[in-house]
Coordinates of C-alpha atoms (C1' of nucleotides) in Angstrom, one line a residue:
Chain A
X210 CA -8.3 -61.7 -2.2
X211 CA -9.1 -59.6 0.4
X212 CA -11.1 -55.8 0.5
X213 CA -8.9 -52.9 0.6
X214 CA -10.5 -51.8 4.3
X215 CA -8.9 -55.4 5.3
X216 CA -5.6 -54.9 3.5
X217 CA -5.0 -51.0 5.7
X218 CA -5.7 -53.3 8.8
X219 CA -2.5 -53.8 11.6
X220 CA -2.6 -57.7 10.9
X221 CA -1.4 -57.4 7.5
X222 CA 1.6 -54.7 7.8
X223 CA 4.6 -56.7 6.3
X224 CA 2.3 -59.3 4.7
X225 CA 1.7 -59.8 0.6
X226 CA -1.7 -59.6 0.0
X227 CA -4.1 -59.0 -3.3
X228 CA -6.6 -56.7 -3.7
X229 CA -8.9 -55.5 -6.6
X230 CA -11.1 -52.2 -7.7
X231 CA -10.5 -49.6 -10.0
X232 CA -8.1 -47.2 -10.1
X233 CA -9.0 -43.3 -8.3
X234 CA -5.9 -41.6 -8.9
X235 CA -2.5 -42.4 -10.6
X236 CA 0.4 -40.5 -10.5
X237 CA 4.2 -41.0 -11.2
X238 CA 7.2 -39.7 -10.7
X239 CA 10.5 -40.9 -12.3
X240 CA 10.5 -44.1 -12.3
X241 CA 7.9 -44.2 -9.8
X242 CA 3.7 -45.2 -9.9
X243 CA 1.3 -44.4 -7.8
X244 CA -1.8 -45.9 -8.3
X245 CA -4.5 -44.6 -5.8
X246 CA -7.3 -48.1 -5.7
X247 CA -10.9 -47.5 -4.5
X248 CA -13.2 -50.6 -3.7
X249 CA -16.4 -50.7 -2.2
X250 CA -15.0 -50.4 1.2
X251 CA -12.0 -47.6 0.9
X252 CA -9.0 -46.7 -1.3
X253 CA -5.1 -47.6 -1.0
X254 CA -2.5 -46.2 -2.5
X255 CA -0.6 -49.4 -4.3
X256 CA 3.2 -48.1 -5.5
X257 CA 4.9 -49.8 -8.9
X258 CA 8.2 -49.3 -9.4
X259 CA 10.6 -51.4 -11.2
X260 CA 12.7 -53.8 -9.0
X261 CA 9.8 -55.4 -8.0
X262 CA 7.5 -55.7 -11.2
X263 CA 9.0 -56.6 -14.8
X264 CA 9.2 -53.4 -17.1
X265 CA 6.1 -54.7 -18.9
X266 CA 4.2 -54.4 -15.8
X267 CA 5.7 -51.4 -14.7
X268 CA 4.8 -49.7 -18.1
X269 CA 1.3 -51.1 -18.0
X270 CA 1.2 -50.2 -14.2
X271 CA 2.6 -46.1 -15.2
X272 CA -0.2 -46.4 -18.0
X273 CA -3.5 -46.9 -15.7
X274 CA -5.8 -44.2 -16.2
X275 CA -8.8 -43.2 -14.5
X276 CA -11.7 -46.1 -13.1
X277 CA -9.4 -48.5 -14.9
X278 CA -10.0 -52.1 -13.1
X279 CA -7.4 -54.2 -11.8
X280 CA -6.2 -56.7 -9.4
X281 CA -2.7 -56.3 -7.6
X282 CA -0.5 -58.6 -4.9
X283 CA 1.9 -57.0 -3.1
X284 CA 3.2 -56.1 0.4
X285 CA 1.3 -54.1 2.8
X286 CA 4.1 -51.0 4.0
X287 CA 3.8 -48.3 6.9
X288 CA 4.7 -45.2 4.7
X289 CA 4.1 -41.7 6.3
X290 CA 4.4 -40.2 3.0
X291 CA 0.9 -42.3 1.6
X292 CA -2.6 -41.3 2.1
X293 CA -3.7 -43.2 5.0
X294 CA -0.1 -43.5 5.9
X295 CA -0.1 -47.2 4.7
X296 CA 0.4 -48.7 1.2
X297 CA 1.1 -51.4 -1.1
X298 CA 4.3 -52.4 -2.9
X299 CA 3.2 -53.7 -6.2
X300 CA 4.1 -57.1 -7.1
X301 CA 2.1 -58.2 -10.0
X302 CA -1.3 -56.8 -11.4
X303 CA -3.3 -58.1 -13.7
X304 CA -5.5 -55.3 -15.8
X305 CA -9.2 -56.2 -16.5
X306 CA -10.1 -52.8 -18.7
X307 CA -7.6 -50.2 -19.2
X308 CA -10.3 -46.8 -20.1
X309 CA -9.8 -44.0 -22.4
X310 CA -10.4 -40.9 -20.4
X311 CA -13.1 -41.2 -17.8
X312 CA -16.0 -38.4 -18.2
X313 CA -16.2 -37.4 -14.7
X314 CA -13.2 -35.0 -13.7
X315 CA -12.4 -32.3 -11.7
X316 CA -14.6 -29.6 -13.2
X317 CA -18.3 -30.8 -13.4
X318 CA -21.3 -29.3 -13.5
X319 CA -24.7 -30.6 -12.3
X320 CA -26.2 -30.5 -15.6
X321 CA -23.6 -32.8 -16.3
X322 CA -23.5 -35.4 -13.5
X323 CA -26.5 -35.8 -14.1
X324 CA -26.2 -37.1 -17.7
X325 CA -23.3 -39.7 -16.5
X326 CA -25.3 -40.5 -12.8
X327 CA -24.6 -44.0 -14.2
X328 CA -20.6 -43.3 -13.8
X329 CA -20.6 -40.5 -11.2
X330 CA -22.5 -42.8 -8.7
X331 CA -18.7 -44.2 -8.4
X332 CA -17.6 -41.1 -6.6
X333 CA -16.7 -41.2 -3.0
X334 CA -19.5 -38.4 -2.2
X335 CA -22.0 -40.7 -3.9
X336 CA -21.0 -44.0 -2.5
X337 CA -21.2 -42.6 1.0
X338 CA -24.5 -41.3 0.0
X339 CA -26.2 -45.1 -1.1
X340 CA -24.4 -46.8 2.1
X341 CA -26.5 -44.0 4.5
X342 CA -29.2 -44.8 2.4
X343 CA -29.0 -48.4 2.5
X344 CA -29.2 -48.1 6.4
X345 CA -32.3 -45.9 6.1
X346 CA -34.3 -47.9 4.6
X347 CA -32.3 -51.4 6.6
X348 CA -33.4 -50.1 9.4
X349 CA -36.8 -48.7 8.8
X350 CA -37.4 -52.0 7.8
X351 CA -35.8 -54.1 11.1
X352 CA -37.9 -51.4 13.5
X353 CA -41.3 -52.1 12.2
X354 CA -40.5 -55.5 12.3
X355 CA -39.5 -55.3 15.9
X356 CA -42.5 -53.7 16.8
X357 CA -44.7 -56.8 15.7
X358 CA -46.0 -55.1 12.1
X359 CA -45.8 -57.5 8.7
X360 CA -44.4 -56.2 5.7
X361 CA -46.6 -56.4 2.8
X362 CA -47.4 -55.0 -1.0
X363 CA -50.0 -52.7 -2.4
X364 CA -50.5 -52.6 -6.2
X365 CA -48.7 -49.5 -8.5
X366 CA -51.1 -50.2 -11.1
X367 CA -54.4 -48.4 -9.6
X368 CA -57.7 -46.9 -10.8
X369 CA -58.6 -44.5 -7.8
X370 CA -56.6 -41.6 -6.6
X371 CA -55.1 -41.4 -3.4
X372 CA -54.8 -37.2 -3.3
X373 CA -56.6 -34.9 -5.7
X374 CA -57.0 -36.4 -9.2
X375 CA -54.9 -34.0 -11.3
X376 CA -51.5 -35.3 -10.4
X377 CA -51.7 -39.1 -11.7
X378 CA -49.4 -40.5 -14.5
X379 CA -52.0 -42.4 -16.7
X380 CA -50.4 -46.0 -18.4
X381 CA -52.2 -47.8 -21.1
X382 CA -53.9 -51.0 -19.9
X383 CA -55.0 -53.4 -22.4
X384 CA -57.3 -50.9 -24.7
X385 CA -58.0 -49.0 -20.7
X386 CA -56.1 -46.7 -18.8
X387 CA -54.6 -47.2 -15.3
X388 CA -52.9 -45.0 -13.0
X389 CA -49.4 -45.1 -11.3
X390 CA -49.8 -44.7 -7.5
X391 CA -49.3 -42.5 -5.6
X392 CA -49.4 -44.0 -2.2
X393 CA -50.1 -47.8 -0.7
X394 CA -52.0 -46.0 1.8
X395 CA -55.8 -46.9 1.1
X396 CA -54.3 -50.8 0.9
X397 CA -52.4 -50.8 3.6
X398 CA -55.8 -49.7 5.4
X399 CA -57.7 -53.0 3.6
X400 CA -54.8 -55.0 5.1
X401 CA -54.9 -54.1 9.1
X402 CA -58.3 -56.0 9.0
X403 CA -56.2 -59.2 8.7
X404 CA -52.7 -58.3 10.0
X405 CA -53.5 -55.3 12.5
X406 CA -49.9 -53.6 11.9
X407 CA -48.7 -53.6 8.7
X408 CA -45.9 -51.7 6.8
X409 CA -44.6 -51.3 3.0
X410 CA -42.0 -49.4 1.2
X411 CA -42.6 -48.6 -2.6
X412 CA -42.1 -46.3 -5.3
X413 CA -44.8 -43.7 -5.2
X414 CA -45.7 -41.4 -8.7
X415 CA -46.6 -38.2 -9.2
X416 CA -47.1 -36.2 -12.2
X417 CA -47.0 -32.2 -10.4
X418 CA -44.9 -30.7 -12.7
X419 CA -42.7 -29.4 -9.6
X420 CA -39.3 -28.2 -9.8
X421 CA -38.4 -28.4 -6.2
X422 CA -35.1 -29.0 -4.4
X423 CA -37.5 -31.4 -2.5
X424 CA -39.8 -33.2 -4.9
X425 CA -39.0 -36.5 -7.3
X426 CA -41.8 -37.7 -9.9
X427 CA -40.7 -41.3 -8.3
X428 CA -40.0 -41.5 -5.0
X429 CA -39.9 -44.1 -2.2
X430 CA -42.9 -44.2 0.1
X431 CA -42.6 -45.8 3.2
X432 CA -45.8 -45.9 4.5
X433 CA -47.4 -48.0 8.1
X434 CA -51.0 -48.5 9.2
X435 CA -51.7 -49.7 12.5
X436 CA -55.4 -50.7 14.0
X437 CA -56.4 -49.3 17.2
X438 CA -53.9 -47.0 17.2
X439 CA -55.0 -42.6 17.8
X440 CA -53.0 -39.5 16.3
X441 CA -50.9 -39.5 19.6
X442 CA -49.8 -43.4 19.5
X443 CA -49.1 -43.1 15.6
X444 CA -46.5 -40.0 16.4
X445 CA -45.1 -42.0 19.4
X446 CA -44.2 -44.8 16.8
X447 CA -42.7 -42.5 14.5
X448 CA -40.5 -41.1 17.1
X449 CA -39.0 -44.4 18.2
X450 CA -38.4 -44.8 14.5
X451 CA -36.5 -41.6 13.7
X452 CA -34.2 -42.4 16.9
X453 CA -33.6 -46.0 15.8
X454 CA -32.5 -45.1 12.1
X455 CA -30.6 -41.6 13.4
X456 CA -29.2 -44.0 15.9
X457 CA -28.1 -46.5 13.4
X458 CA -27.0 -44.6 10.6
X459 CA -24.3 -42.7 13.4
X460 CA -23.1 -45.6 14.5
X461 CA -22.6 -47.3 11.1
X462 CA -22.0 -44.5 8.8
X463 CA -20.1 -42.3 10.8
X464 CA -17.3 -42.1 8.2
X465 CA -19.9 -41.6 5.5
X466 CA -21.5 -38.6 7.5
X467 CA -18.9 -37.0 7.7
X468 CA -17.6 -37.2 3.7
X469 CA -21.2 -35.5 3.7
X470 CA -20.0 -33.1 5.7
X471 CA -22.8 -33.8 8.5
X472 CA -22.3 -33.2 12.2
X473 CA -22.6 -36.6 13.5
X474 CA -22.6 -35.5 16.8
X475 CA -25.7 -33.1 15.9
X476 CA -27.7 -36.0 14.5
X477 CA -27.3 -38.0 17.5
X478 CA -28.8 -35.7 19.8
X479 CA -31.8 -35.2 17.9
X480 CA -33.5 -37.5 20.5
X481 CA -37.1 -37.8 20.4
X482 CA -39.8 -36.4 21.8
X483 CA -40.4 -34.2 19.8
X484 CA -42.6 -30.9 20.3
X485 CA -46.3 -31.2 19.0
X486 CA -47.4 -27.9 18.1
X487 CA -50.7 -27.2 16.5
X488 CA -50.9 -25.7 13.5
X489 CA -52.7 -22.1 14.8
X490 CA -49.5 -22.0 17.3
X491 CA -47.3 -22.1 13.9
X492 CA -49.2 -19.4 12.3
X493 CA -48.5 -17.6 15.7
X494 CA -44.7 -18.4 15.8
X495 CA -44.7 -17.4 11.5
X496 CA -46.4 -14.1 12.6
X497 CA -43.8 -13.5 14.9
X498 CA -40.8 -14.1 12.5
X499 CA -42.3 -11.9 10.3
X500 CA -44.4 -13.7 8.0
X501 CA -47.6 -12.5 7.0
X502 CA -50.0 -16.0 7.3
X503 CA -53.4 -16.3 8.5
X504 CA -55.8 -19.2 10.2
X505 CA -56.4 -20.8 7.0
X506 CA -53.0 -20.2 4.5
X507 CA -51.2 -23.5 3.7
X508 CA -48.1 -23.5 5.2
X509 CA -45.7 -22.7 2.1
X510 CA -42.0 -23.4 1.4
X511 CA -40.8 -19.7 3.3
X512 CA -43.2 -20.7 6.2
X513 CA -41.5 -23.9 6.8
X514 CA -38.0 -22.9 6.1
X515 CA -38.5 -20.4 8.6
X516 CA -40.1 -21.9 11.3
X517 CA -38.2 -25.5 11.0
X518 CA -34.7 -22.8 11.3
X519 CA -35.7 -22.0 14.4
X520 CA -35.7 -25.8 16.2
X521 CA -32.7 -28.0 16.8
X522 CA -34.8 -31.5 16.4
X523 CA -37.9 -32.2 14.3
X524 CA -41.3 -30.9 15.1
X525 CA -45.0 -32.2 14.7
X526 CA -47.3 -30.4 13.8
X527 CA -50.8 -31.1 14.4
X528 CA -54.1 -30.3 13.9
X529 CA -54.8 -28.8 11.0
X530 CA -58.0 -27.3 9.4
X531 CA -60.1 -29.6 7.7
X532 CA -60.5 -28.2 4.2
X533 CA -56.1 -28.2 4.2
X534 CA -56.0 -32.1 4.4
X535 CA -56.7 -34.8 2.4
X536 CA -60.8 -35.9 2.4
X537 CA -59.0 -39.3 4.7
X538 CA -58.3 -37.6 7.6
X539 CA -60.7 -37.8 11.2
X540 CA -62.0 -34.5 12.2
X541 CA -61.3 -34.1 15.9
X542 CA -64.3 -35.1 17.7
X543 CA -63.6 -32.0 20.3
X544 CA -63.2 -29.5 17.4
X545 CA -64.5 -31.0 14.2
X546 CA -62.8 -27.6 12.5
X547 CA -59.4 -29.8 12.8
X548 CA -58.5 -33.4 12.0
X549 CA -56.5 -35.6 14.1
X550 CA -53.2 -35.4 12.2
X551 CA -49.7 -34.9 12.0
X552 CA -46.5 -33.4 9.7
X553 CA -43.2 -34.2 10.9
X554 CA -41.1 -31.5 9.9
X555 CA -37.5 -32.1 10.1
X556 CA -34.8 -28.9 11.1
X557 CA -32.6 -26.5 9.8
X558 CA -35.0 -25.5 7.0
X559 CA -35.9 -29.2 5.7
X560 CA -39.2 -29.3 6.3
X561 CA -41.5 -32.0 6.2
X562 CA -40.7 -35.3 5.6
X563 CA -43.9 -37.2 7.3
X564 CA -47.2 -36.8 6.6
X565 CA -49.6 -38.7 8.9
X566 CA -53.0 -39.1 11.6
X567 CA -56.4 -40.6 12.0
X568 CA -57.8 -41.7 9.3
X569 CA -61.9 -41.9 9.8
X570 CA -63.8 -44.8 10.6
X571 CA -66.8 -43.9 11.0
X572 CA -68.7 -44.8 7.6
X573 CA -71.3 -42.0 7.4
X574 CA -68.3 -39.4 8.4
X575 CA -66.5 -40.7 5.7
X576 CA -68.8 -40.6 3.1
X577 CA -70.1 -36.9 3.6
X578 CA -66.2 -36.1 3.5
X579 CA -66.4 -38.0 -0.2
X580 CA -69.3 -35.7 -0.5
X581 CA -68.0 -32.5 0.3
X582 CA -64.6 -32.7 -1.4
X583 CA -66.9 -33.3 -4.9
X584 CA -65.5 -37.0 -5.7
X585 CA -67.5 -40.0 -6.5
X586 CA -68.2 -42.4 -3.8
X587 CA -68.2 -45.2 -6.1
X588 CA -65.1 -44.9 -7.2
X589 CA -63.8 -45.6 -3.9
X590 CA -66.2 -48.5 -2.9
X591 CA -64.0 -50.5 -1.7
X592 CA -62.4 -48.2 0.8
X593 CA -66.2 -47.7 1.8
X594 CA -66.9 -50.9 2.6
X595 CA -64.1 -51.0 5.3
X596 CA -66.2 -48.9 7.1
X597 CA -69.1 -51.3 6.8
X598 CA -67.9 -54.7 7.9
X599 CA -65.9 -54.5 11.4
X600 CA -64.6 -50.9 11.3
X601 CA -61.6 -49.6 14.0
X602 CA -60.1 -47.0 14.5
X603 CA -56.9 -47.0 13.1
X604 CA -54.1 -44.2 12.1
X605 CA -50.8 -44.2 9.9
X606 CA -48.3 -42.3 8.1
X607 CA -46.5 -41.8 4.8
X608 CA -43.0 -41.1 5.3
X609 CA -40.3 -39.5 1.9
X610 CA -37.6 -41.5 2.1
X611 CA -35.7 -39.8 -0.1
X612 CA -36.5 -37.0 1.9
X613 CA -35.3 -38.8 5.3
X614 CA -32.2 -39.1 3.1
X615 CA -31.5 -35.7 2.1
X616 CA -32.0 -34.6 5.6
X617 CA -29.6 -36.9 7.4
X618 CA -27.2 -36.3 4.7
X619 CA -27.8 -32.5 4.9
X620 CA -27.7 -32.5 1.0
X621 CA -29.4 -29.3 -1.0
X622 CA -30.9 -31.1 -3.3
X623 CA -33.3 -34.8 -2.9
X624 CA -31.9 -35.3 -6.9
X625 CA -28.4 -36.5 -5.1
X626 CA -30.4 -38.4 -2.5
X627 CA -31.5 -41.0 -5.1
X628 CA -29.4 -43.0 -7.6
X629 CA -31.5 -42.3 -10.6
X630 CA -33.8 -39.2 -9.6
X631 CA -37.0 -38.9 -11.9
X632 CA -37.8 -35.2 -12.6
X633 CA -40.3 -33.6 -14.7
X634 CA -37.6 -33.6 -17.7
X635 CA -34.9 -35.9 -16.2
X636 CA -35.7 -40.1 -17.5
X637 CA -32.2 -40.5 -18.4
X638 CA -30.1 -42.6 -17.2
Chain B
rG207 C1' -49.2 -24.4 -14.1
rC208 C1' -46.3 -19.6 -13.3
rC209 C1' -41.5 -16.8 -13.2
rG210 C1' -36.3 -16.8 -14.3
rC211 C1' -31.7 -18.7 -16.6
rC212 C1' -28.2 -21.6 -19.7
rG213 C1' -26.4 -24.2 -24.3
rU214 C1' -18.6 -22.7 -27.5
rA215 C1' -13.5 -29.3 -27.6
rG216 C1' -15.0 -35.3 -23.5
rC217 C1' -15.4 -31.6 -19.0
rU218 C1' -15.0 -26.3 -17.0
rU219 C1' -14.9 -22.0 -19.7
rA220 C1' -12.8 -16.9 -22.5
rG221 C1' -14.4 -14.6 -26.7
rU222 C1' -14.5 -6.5 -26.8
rU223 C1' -18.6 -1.9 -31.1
rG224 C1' -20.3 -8.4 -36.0
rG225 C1' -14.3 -9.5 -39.2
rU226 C1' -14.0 -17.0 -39.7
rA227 C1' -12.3 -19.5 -32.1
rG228 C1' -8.3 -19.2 -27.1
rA229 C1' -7.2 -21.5 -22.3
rG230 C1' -7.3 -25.0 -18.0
rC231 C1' -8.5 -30.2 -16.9
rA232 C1' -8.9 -35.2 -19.1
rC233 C1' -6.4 -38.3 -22.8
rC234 C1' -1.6 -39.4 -25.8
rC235 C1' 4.1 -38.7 -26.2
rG236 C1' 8.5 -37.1 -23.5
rG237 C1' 10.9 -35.5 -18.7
rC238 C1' 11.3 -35.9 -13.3
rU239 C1' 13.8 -41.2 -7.3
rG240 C1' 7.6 -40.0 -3.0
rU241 C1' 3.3 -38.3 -5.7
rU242 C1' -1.2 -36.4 -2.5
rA243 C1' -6.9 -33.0 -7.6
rA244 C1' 1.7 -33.6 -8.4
rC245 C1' 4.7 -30.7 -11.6
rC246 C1' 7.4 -29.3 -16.5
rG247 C1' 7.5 -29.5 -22.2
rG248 C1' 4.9 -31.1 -26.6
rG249 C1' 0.5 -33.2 -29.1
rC250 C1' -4.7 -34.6 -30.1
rG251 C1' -9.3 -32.4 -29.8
rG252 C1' -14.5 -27.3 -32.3
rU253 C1' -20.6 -28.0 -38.3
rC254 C1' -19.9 -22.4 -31.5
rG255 C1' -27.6 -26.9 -29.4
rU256 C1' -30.8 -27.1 -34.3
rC257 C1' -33.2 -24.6 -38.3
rG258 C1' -34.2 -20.1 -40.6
rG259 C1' -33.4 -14.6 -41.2
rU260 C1' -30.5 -9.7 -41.4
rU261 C1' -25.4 -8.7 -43.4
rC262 C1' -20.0 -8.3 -47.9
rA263 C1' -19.3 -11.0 -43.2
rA264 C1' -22.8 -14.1 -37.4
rG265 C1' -20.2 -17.7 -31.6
rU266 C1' -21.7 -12.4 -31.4
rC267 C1' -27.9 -9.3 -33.9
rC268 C1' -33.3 -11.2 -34.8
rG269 C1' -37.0 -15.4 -34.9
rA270 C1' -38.7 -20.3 -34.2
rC271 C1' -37.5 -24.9 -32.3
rC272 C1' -34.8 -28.6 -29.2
rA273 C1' -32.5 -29.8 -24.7
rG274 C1' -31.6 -28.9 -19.7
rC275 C1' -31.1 -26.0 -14.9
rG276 C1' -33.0 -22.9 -10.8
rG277 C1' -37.3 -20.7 -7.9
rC278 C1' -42.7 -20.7 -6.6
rG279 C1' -47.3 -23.4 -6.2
rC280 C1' -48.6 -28.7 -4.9
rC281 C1' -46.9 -32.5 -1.8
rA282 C1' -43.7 -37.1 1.0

RNA sequence: GCCGCCGUAGCUUAGUUGGUAGAGCACCCGGCUGUUAACCGGGCGGUCGUCGGUUCAAGUCCGACCAGCGGCGCCA
């Protein structure tokens, strides 16, 4: 048995070999089949006709429909007239399930793939999609482990908000009431005391009842921490990080890109560094497209479309006014209006995928920041306490996945960038 | 949270001023000696999202509900 990528290889033109999957496309003419075979590594077209099969196998073969699942020998032929110009002359199958008609055909709507996700995930598209994504988070993975940082776990089951308060999915805890998280962020922090660079990915929760091309109720948070490190080092980090996974996801899904229809060659020279830009230079730049924004205004969905259209590799931006950032973030000590922080916004209208900086370290800092943003400093006592006992500075970032995803893939919507998306009204399947 | 939109066969859909539903694909049967989302002929398949109302008569008009989609805000 040997995969159907190995079977279209020189080495076994003229040889018999078997191969299994499920059938893609069948077809026949006369007294002619042609059975179209996908596995996980490519599709062959496999031809039955009668000489070589008995006519219970042929009819079986001519009766194959859609996704049914089979095993066939036969000899490998060079055939200009098949796909791939290579293809199999059937010699025996054997048939696990023969299907009634399979859901997904040619006319399909988005409403509808997303009711049979479960089957459609079989389609080319989506198959190419979960191999890119298997080397985005492979490789997010091997760089922070070549950079010396430790992979470790926060809990998802949490009673303290990360963010404001409104947005947490509350879960019935033994007569309590928990929350889901909504970022490993505050225990990464705990962790650097004992590890120094630490990394996790994890599903992250939120309950905004957005209906964005860009937002997921669950998605996966990769998220790093690293002591001693400023705003500037923590940005330097993520850049050799984007060129290692944009540099490993072109090598190793170049076919895959380009069934996305993504300019490989466009990815790959999306080479770090990247601009920094403060944030009163992007209200500048918005001012000059045409926008109307002012020191102050959160930069929106229009604001970032517009601006990230206008730049061929991702951007930082950086310093940001206090009271537009979480309560977390270091106030630059040379302009305590700003905090020491980053967004990494990615091109062509993608927008921001990274959210990052300083966090503060300096415990009466932080605890007049828990003041002023009107939340109770005991609820976060523990996140205190850091401060107390051996304090550093220390930054790190939170990056969307599923967001690198739909980016590199150039999809328009983060629901195909994830095999099961979770949206406000979307649990099934 | 705010704004907008859709629901007719398994899927994609047509359906006129209200008169009891038509097609393409899928599937099944038959034909075709090389198909490329094959083609040709036939067949199967519908409580028109649900409930209620108006009417002699509702897919069509009105109301409520259910389900889902898109955009904004918020964020990764």
């Amino acid at each position: 048995m040997i995969s159907i990528l190995q079977a279209l290889s020189n080495e076994n033109i003229g040889k018999s070999v078997s191969v299994r999957g499920w059938v893609y496309r069948s077809r026949s003419v006369g007294k002619k089949s042609f059975l179209v075979i996908r596995d996980s590594t490519g599709i062959i077209q496999a031809v039955a006709e009668e000489p070589n099969l008995t006519p219970e196998d042929f009819k079986l073969a001519s009766s194959l429909t859609v996704e049914s699942s089979l095993e066939v020998t036969g000899t490998v032929k060079e055939d200009k007239r098949a796909p791939g110009e290579r293809e199999l002359l059937i010699s025996s199958l054997k048939v696990y399930c023969r299907n009634d008609s399979f859901p997904v055909a040619k006319d399909k709507s988005e409403d509808f793939l997303l009711d049979i996700r479960h089957l459609w995930l079989r389609s080319r598209e989506f198959t190419s999609m979960l191999k890119i994504r298997d080397t985005v988070f492979r490789s997010f993975n091997d760089y922070f482990y070549s950079r010396g940082y430790y992979q470790v776990q926060g809990p998802m089951m949490v009673s303290t908000a990360t963010e404001g308060g409104s947005t947490l999915f509350k879960v019935p805890f033994f007569g309590q009431e928990v929350n889901l998280t909504q970022s490993s962020q505050f225990y990464l922090e705990t962790m650097i005391f004992s590890l120094e660079k630490v990394f996790t990915v994890a599903p992250s929760f939120r309950a905004e009842k957005s209906r964005t091309w860009r937002h997921l109720t669950e998605y996966w948070h990769a998220e790093g921490e690293a002591a001693w490190y400023g705003n500037e080092e923590m940005m330097k980090e993520e850049e050799g990080m984007m060129d290692y996974i944009i540099s490993e996801v072109t090598k190793r899904n170049a076919e895959d890109l380009e069934r996305a229809g993504r300019d490989t060659k466009k990815l790959s020279s999306m080479k770090s560094p990247y601009q920094r830009i403060p944030y009163s230079k992007i209200i500048d730049l918005a001012n000059e497209i045409g926008l109307t924004l002012k020191y102050g205004d959160d930069l929106g969905m229009e604001e970032e479309r517009a601006v990230t259209k206008r730049f061929e590799k991702p951007i930082f931006v950086t310093d940001f006014p206090v009271q537009l950032k979480s309560f977390y973030h270091r106030p630059n000590p040379e302009n305590p209006e700003t905090v020491l922080c980053h967004d990494l916004l990615a091109p062509e209208g993608y927008g921001e995928i990274i959210g990052g900086g300083e966090r503060i370290w300096e415990l009466e800092v932080l605890r007049r920041k828990i003041r002023d943003f009107g939340m109770n400093e005991e609820d976060y006592y523990w996140y205190v306490d850091l401060r107390k006992y051996g304090s550093i500075p220390h930054s790190g970032f939170g990056l969307g996945l599923d967001r690198l995803v739909t980016w590199i893939c150039g999809l328009d919507t983060i629901k195909n960038a994830i095999p099961f998306p979770r949206t406000i009204r979307r649990t099934k399947p």
